[in-house]
Short mmCIF file of C-alpha atoms and ligand atoms in Angstrom, two decimals:
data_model
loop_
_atom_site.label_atom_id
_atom_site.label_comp_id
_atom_site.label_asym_id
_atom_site.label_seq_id
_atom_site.Cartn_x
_atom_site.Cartn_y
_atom_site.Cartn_z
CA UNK A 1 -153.91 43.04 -48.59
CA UNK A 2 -152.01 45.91 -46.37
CA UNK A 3 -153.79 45.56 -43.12
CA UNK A 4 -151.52 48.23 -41.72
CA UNK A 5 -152.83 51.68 -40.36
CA UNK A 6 -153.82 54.20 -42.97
CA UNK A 7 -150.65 56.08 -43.87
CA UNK A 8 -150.24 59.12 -41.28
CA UNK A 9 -152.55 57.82 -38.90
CA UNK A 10 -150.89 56.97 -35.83
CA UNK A 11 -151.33 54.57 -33.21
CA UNK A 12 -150.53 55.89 -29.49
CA UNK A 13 -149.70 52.98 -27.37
CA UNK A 14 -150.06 53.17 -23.36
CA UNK A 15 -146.19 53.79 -22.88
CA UNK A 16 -147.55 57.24 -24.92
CA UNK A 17 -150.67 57.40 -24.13
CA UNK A 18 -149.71 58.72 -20.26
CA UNK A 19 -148.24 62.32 -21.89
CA UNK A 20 -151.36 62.57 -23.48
CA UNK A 21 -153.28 62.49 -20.51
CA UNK A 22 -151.35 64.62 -18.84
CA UNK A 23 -150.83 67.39 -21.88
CA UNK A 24 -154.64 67.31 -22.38
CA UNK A 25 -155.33 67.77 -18.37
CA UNK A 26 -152.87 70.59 -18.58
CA UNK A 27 -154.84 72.29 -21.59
CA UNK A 28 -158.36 71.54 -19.33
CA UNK A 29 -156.95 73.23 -16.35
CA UNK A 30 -155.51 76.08 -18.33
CA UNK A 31 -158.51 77.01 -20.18
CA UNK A 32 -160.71 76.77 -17.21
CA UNK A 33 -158.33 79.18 -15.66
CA UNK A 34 -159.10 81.92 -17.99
CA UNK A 35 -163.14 81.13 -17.79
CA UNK A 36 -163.29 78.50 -20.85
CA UNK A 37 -165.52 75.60 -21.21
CA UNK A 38 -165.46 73.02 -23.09
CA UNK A 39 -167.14 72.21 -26.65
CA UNK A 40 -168.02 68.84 -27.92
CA UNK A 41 -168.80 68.72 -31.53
CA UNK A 42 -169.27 65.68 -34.26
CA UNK A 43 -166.42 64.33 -36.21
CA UNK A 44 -168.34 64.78 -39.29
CA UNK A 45 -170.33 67.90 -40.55
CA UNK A 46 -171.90 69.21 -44.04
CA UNK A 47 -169.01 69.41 -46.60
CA UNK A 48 -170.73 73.48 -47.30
CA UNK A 49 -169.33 74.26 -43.68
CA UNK A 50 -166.05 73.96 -44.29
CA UNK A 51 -165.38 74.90 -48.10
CA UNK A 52 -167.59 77.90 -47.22
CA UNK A 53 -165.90 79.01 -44.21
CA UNK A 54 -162.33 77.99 -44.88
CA UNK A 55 -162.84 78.95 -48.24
CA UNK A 56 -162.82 77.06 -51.85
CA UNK A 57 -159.18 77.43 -52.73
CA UNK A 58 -157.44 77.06 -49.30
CA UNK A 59 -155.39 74.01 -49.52
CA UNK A 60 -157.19 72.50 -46.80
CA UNK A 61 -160.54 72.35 -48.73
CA UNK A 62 -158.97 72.28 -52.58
CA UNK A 63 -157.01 69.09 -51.57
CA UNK A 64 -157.30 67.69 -48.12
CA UNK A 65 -160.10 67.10 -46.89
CA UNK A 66 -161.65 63.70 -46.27
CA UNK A 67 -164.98 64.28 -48.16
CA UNK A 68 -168.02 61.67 -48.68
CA UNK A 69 -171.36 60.64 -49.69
CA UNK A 70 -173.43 58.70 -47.80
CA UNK A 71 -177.26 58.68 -47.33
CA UNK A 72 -177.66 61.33 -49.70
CA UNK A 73 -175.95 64.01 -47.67
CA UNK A 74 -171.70 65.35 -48.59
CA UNK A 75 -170.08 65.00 -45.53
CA UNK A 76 -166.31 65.94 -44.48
CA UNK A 77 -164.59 64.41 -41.64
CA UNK A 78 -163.57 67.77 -39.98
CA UNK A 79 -160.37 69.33 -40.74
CA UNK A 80 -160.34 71.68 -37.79
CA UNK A 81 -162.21 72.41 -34.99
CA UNK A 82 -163.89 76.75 -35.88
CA UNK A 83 -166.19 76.24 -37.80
CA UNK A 84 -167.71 73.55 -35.89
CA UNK A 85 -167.90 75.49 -32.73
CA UNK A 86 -169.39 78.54 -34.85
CA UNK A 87 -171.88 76.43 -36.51
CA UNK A 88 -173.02 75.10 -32.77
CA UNK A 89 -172.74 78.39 -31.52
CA UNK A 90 -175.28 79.59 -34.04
CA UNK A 91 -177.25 76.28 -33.97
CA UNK A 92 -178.28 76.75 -30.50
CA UNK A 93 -178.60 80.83 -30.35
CA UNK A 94 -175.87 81.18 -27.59
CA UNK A 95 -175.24 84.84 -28.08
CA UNK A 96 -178.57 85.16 -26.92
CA UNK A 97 -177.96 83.34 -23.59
CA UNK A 98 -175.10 85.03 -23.04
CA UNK A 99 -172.77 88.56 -24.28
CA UNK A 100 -169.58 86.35 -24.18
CA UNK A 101 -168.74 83.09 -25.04
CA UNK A 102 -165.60 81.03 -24.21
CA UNK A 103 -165.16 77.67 -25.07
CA UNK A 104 -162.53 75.17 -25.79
CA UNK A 105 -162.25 71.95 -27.67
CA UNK A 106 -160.16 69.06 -28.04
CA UNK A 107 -159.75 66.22 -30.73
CA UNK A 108 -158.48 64.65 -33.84
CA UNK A 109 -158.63 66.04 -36.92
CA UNK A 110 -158.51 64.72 -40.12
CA UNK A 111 -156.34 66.28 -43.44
CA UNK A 112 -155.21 64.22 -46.34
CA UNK A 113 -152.03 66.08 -46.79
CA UNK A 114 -148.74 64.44 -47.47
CA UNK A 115 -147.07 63.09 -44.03
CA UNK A 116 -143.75 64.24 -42.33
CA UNK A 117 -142.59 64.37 -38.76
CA UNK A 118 -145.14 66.82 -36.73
CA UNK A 119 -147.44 66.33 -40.33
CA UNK A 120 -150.27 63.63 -39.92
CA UNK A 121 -153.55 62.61 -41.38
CA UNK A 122 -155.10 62.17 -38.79
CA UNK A 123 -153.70 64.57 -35.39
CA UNK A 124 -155.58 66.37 -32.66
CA UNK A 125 -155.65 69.66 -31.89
CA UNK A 126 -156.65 71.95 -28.33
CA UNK A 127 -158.19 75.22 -29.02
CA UNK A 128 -159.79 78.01 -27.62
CA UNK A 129 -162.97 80.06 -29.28
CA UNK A 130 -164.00 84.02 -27.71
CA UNK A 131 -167.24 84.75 -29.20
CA UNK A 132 -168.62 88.46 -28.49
CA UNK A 133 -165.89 90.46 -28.02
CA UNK A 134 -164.32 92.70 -30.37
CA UNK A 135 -161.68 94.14 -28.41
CA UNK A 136 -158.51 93.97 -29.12
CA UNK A 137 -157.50 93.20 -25.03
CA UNK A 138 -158.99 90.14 -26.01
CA UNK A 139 -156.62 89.15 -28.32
CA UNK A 140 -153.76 89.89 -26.44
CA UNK A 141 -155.14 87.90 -23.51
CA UNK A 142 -155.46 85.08 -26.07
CA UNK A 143 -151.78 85.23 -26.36
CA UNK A 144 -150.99 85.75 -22.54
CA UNK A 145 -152.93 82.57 -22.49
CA UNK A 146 -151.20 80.64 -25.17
CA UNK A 147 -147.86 82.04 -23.94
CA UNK A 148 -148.49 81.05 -20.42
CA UNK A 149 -149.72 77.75 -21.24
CA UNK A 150 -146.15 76.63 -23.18
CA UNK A 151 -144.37 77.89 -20.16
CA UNK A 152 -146.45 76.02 -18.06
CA UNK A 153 -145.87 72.77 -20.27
CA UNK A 154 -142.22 73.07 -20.28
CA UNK A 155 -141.63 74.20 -24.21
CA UNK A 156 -138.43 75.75 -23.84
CA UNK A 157 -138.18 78.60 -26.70
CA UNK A 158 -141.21 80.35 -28.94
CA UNK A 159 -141.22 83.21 -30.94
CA UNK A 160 -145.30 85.07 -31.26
CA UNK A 161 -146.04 86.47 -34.96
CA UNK A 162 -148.50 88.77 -34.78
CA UNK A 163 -150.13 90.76 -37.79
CA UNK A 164 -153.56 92.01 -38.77
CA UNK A 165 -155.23 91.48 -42.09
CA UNK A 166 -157.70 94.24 -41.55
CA UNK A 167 -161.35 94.05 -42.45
CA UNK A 168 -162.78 93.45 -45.20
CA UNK A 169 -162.26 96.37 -47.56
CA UNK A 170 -158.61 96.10 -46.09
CA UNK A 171 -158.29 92.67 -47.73
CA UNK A 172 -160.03 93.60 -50.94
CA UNK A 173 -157.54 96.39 -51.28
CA UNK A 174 -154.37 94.49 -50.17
CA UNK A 175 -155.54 92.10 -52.95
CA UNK A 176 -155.41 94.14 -55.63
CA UNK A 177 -151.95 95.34 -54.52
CA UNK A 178 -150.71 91.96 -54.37
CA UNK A 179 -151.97 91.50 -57.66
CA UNK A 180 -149.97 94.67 -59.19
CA UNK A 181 -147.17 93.25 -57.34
CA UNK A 182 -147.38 89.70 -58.54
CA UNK A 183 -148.65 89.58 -62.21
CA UNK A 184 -145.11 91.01 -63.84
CA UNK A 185 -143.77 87.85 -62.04
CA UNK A 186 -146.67 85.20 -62.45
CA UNK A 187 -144.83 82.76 -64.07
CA UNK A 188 -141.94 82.32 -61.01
CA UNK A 189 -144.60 81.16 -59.08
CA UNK A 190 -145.77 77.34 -58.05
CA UNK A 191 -148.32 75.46 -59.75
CA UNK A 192 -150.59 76.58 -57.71
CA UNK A 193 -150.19 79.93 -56.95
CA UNK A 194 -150.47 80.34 -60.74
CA UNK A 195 -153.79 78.28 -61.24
CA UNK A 196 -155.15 80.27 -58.18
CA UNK A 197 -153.90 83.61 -58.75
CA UNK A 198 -156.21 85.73 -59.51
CA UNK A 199 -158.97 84.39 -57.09
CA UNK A 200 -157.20 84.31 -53.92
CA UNK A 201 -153.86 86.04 -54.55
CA UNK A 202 -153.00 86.16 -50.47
CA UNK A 203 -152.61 82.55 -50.64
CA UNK A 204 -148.86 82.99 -52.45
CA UNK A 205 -147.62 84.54 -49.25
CA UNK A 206 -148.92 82.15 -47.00
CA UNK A 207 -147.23 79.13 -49.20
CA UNK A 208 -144.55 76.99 -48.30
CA UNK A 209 -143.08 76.20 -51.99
CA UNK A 210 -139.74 78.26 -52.01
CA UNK A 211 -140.84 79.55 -56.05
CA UNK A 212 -143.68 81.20 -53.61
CA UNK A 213 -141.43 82.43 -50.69
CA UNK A 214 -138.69 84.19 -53.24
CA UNK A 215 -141.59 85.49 -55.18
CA UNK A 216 -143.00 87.31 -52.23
CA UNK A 217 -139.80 88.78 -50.98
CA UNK A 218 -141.00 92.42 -51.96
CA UNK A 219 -144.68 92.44 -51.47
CA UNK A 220 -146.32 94.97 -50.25
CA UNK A 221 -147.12 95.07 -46.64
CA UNK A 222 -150.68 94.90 -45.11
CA UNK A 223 -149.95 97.24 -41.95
CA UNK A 224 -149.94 99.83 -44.48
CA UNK A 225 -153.07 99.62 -45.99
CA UNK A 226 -154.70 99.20 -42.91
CA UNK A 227 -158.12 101.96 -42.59
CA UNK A 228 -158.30 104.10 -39.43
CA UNK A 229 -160.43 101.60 -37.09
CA UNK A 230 -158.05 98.61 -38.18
CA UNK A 231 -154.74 100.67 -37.68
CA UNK A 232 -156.60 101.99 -34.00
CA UNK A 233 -157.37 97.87 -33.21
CA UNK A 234 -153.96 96.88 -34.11
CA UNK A 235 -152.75 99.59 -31.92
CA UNK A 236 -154.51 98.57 -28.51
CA UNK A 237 -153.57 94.77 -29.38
CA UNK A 238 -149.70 95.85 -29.38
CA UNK A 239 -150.46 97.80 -26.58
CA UNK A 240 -152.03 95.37 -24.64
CA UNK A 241 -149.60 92.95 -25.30
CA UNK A 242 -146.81 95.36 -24.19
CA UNK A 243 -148.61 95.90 -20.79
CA UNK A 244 -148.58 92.25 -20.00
CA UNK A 245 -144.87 92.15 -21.48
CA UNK A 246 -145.06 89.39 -23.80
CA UNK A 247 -142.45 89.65 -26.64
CA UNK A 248 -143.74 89.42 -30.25
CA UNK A 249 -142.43 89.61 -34.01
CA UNK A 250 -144.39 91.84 -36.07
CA UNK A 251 -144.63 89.55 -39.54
CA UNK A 252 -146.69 91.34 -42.03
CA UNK A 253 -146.14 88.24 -44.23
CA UNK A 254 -148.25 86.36 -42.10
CA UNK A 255 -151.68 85.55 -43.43
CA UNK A 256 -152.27 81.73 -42.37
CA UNK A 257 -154.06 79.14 -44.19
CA UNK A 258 -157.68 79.92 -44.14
CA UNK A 259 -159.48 82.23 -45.70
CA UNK A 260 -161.85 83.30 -42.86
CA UNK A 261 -159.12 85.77 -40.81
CA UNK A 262 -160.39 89.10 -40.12
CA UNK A 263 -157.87 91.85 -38.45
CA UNK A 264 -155.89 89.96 -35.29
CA UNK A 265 -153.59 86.97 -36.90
CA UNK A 266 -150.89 85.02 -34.79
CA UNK A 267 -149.07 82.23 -34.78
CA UNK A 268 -146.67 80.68 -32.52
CA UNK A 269 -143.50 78.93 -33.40
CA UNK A 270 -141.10 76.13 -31.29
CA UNK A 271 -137.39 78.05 -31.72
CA UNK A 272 -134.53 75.40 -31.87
CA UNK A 273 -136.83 72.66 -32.73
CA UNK A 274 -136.03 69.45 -35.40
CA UNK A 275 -139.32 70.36 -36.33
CA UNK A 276 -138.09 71.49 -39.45
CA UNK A 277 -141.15 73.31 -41.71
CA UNK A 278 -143.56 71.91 -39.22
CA UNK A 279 -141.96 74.34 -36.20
CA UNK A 280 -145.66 76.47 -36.00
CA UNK A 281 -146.78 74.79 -32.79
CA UNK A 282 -150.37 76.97 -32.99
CA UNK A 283 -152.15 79.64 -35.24
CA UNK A 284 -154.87 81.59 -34.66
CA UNK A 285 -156.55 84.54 -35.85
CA UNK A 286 -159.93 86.49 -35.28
CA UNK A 287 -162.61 85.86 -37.71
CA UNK A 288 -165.20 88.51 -36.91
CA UNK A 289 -167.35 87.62 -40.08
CA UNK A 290 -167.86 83.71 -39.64
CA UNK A 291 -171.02 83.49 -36.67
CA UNK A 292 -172.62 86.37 -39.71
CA UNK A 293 -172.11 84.52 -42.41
CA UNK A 294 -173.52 81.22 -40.91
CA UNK A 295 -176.77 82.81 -40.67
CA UNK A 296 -176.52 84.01 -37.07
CA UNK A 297 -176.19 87.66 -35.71
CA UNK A 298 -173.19 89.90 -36.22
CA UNK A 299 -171.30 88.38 -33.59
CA UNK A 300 -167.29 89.28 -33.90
CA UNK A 301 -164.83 86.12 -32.53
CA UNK A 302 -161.27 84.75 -32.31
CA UNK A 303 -159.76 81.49 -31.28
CA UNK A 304 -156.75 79.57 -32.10
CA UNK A 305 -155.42 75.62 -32.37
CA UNK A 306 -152.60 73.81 -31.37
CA UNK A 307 -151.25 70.82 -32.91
CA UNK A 308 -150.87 67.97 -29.69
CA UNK A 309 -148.25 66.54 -31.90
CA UNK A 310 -145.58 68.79 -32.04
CA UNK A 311 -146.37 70.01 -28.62
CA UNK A 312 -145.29 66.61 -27.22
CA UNK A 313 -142.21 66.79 -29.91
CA UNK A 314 -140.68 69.99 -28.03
CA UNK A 315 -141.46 69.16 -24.51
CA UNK A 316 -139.47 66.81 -21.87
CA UNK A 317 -140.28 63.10 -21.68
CA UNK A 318 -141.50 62.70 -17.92
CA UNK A 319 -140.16 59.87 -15.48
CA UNK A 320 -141.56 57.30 -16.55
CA UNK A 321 -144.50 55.70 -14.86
CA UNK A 322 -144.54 53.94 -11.43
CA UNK A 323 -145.68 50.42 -11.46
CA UNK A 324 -148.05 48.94 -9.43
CA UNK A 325 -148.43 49.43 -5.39
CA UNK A 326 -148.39 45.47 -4.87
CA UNK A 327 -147.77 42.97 -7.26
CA UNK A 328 -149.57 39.61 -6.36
CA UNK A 329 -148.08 36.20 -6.59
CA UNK A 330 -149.72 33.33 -5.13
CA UNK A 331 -148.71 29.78 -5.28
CA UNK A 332 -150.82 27.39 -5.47
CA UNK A 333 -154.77 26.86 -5.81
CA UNK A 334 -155.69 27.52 -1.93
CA UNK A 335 -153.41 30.37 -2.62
CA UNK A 336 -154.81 31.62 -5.72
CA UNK A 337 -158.42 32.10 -4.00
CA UNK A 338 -157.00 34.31 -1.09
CA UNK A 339 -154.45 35.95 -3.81
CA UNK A 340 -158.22 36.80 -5.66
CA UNK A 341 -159.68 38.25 -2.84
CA UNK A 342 -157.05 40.53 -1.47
CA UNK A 343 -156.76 42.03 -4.90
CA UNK A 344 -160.04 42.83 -4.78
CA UNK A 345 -159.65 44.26 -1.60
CA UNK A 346 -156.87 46.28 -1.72
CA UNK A 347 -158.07 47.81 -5.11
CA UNK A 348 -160.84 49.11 -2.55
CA UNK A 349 -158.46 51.07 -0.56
CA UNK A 350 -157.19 53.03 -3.58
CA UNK A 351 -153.95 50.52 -4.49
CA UNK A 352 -153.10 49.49 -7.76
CA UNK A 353 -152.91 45.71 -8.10
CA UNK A 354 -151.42 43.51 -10.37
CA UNK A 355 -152.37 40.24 -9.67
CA UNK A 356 -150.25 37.04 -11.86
CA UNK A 357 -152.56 34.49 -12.51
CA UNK A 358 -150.73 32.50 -14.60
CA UNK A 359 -149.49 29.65 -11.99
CA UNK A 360 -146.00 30.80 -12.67
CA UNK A 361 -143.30 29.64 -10.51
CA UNK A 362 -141.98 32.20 -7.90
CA UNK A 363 -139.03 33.64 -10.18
CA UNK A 364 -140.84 34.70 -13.07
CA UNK A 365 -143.37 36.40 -10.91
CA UNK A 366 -140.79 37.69 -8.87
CA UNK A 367 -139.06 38.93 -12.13
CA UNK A 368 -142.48 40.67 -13.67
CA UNK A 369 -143.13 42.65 -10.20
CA UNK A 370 -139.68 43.92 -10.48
CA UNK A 371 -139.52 44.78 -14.31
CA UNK A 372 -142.95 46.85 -13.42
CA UNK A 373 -141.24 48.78 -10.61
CA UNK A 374 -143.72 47.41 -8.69
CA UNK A 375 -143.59 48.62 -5.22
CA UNK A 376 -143.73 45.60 -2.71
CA UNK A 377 -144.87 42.12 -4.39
CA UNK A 378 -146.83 39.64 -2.11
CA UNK A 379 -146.03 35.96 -1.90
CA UNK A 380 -148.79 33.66 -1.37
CA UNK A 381 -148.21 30.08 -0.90
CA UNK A 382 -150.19 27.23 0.26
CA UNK A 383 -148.37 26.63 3.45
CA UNK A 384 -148.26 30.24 4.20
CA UNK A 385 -151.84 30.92 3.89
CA UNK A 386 -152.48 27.76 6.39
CA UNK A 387 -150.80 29.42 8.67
CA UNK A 388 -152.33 32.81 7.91
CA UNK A 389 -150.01 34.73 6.72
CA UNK A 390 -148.50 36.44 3.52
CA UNK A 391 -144.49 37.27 2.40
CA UNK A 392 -144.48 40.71 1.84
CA UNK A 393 -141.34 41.72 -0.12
CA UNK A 394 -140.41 45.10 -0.14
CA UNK A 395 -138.81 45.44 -4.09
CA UNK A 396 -137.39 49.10 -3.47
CA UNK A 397 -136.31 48.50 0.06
CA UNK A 398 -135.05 45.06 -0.59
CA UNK A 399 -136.59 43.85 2.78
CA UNK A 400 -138.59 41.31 3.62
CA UNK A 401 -141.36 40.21 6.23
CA UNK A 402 -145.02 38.21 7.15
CA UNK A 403 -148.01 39.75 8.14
CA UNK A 404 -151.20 38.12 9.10
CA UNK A 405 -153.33 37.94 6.19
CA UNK A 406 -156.37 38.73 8.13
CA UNK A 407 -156.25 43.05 8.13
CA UNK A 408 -153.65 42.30 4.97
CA UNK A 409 -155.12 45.09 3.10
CA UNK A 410 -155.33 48.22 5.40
CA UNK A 411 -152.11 47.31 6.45
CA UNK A 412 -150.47 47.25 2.58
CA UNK A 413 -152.60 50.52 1.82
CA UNK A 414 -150.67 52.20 4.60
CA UNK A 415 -147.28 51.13 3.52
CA UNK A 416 -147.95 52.15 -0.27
CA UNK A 417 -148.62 55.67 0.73
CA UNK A 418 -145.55 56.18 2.84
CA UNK A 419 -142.83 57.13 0.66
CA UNK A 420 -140.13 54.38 -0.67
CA UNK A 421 -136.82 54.39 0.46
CA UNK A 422 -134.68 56.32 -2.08
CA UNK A 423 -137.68 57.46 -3.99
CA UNK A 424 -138.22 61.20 -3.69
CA UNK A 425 -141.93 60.19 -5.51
CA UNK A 426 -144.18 61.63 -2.43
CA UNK A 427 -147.31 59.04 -2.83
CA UNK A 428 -145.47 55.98 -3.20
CA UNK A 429 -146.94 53.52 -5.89
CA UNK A 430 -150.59 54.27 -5.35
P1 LIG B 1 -149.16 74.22 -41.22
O1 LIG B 1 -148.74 75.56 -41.65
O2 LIG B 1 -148.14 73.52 -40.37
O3 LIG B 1 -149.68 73.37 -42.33
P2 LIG B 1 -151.81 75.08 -40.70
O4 LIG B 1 -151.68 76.53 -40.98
O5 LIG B 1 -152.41 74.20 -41.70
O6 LIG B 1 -150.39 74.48 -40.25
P3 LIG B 1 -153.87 75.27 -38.71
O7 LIG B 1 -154.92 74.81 -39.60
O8 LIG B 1 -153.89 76.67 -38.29
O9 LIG B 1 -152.45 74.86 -39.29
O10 LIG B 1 -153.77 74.34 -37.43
C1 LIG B 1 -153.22 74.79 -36.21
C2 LIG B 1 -152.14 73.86 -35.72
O11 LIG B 1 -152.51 72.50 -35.86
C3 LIG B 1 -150.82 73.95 -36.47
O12 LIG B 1 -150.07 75.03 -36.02
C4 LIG B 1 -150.19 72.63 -36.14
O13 LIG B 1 -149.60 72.64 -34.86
C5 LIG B 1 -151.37 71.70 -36.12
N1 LIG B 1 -151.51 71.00 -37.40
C6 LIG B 1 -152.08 71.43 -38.54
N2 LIG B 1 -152.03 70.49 -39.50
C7 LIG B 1 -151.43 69.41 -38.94
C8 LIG B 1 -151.10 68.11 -39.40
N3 LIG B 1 -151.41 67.71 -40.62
N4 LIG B 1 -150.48 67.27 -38.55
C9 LIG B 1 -150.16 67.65 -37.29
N5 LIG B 1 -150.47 68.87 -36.80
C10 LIG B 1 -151.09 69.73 -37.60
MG1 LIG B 2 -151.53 73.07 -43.21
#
């Protein structure tokens, strides 16, 4: 039997792990910024959330979504993080605690679709939800926030799409243009354009088979069939976006995956990436129908998510981390009790400790501290500690000295907040 991970689930190992933490503290700190909290919602929800929301022949629901039974109940692992927060939203009548809501969310997600770099089963996703606000200033701070947020992260080239898919009658009308355009050619399409053709005919444009892409080289635009209020809320996005002087590609062949997009529809791509057909670092769109349609009030909405995965894939490695303020190596059993001790007590003051318990010889403890990039290590032998002292070697600036052991600690906590010779890293190894 395999006892490998499930294939495109990943394992992040500590070496990784530290980016994470630090890409995921950036998204906190930027989404509080613009007045976000966050949203914790369960892994799993009713099946009928998702294939109702995303909609029934979305590739997402048709083919990848990790769907049970248990207990009686059809359950989905969640495939993205919306409808969730619109379900909760509803669930605990927030619009009627508050006009506007902003909240954010992060997590895995969970889509059986067939792996590649920047393409997993299981990967995790940051996004942001507005709930209560039509406007389309709204949208464009959306994308100021988005935009700001790469910068801030150090992705080094995007390009925004921006369209709008109208309203409703919009849609039903763009439709039925796309299926004048489209049936003279029907059989040039995929598989699955063909077999869902007539029930969801905007889902050819938004397809990556190239039968699809060639196919839709001449379709008829959506900007044009927009009605007077759509055309005005397109408007006053653009606008808006132009008075905070972010750059954007108007892409009127952008429609995105799901099938609950109303009006507003963006999506962000890495430029110069080896991302290859995975380069869309974020999508997001407004979905003014969804809080309505899950029983609550008419409540209008937009949010977007960004995949964590391809985020770290176009953004620098940092230095990597510092090792421990004091690396402990006693020698002997005496030695070993005291070593115990001060570990304990320097942790107190704030320093990281690694303390070798092995009863190693001095060189290979000497070697680990140093392979660490451990800051000073502290030899503790028998003799030393009758005399009541410790060697405290200084591993960056190769020096060495004793210091009583009595006050060890205060004394150590000082020295690993002063800088390090050489090292421009401004709190030392704490
Ligand atoms: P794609 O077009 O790449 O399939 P999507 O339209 O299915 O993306 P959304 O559902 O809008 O994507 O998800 C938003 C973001 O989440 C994507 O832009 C991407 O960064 C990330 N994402 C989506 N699916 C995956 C996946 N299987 N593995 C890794 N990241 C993903
Ligand atoms: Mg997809």
């Amino acid at each position: 039997m395999d006892l490998r991970a499930v294939r495109g689930m990943n394992d992040i190992l500590p070496e990784q792990v530290q980016r994470w933490h630090q890409l995921e503290a950036d998204f906190r700190l930027h989404a509080e910024l613009y007045g976000y909290a966050e949203v914790r919602t369960p892994l799993l929800e009713h099946t009928a959330l998702f294939s109702r929301q995303m909609g029934e022949t979305t590739d997402v629901v048709e083919k990848e979504m990790y769907s049970f039974e248990r207990h009686g109940e059809q359950l989905t692992v969640r495939p993205e993080g919306t409808a969730s927060a619109a379900r909760a939203y509803v669930e605990h009548a927030i619009h009627a605690k508050e006009p506007i809501t902003r909240w954010y969310y992060l997590g895995p997600m969970f889509r059986g679709e067939r792996p590649a770099k920047g393409r997993y089963r299981q990967f995790y996703q940051a996004g942001c939800e507005v709930l209560g606000d039509a406007g389309p200033v709204c949208d464009a701070e959306m994308i100021d926030l988005v935009s700001s947020f790469l910068r801030r992260i150090g992705v080094p080239g995007v390009a925004i799409h921006v369209n709008s898919l109208g309203s409703a009658g919009t849609r039903a009308r763009f439709r039925d243009e796309l299926l004048k355009y489209f049936t003279p050619i029907r059989d040039r399409l995929s598989e699955d354009s063909q077999r869902r053709f007539e029930r969801n005919p905007l889902r050819i444009l938004d397809s990556k088979d190239p039968r699809d892409q060639e196919a839709a080289q001449g379709a008829p635009s959506i900007l044009e069939m927009l009605d007077a209020e759509d055309a005005a809320h397109w408007k006053g996005f653009q606008h808006a976006l132009d008075v905070l002087g972010l750059p954007y590609v108007v892409d009127p062949g952008l429609v995105r995956g799901l099938d609950y997009y109303t009006r507003t529809l963006f999506e962000v791509k890495a430029i110069g990436s080896d991302l290859g057909a995975q380069s869309t670092l974020l999508g997001g769109g407004r979905y003014d129908n969804m809080v309505e349609s899950l029983g609550g009030p008419k409540v209008p909405a937009i949010g977007f998510a960004m995949g964590l995965e391809r985020l770290l894939t176009v953004t620098p490695e940092p230095p990597a981390r510092r090792g421990p303020g004091c690396y402990l190596a006693p020698i002997g059993a005496a030695a070993g009790d005291k070593a115990l001790v001060l570990s304990r007590e320097l942790r107190s003051f704030g320093v990281r400790v690694e303390l070798d318990g092995r009863g190693a010889r001095l060189k290979p403890m000497l070697r680990r501290a140093d392979s660490l990039g451990s800051r000073f290590c502290i030899i503790l032998g028998d003799a030393e500690i009758e005399r009541g002292v410790i060697t405290v070697k200084d591993l960056i600036g190769h020096a060495q000295e004793e210091i009583p052991l009595e006050g060890a600690a205060r004394i150590l906590a000082d020295r690993v907040s002063e800088p390090a010779p050489e090292s421009n890293h401004p709190r030392g190894n704490r």
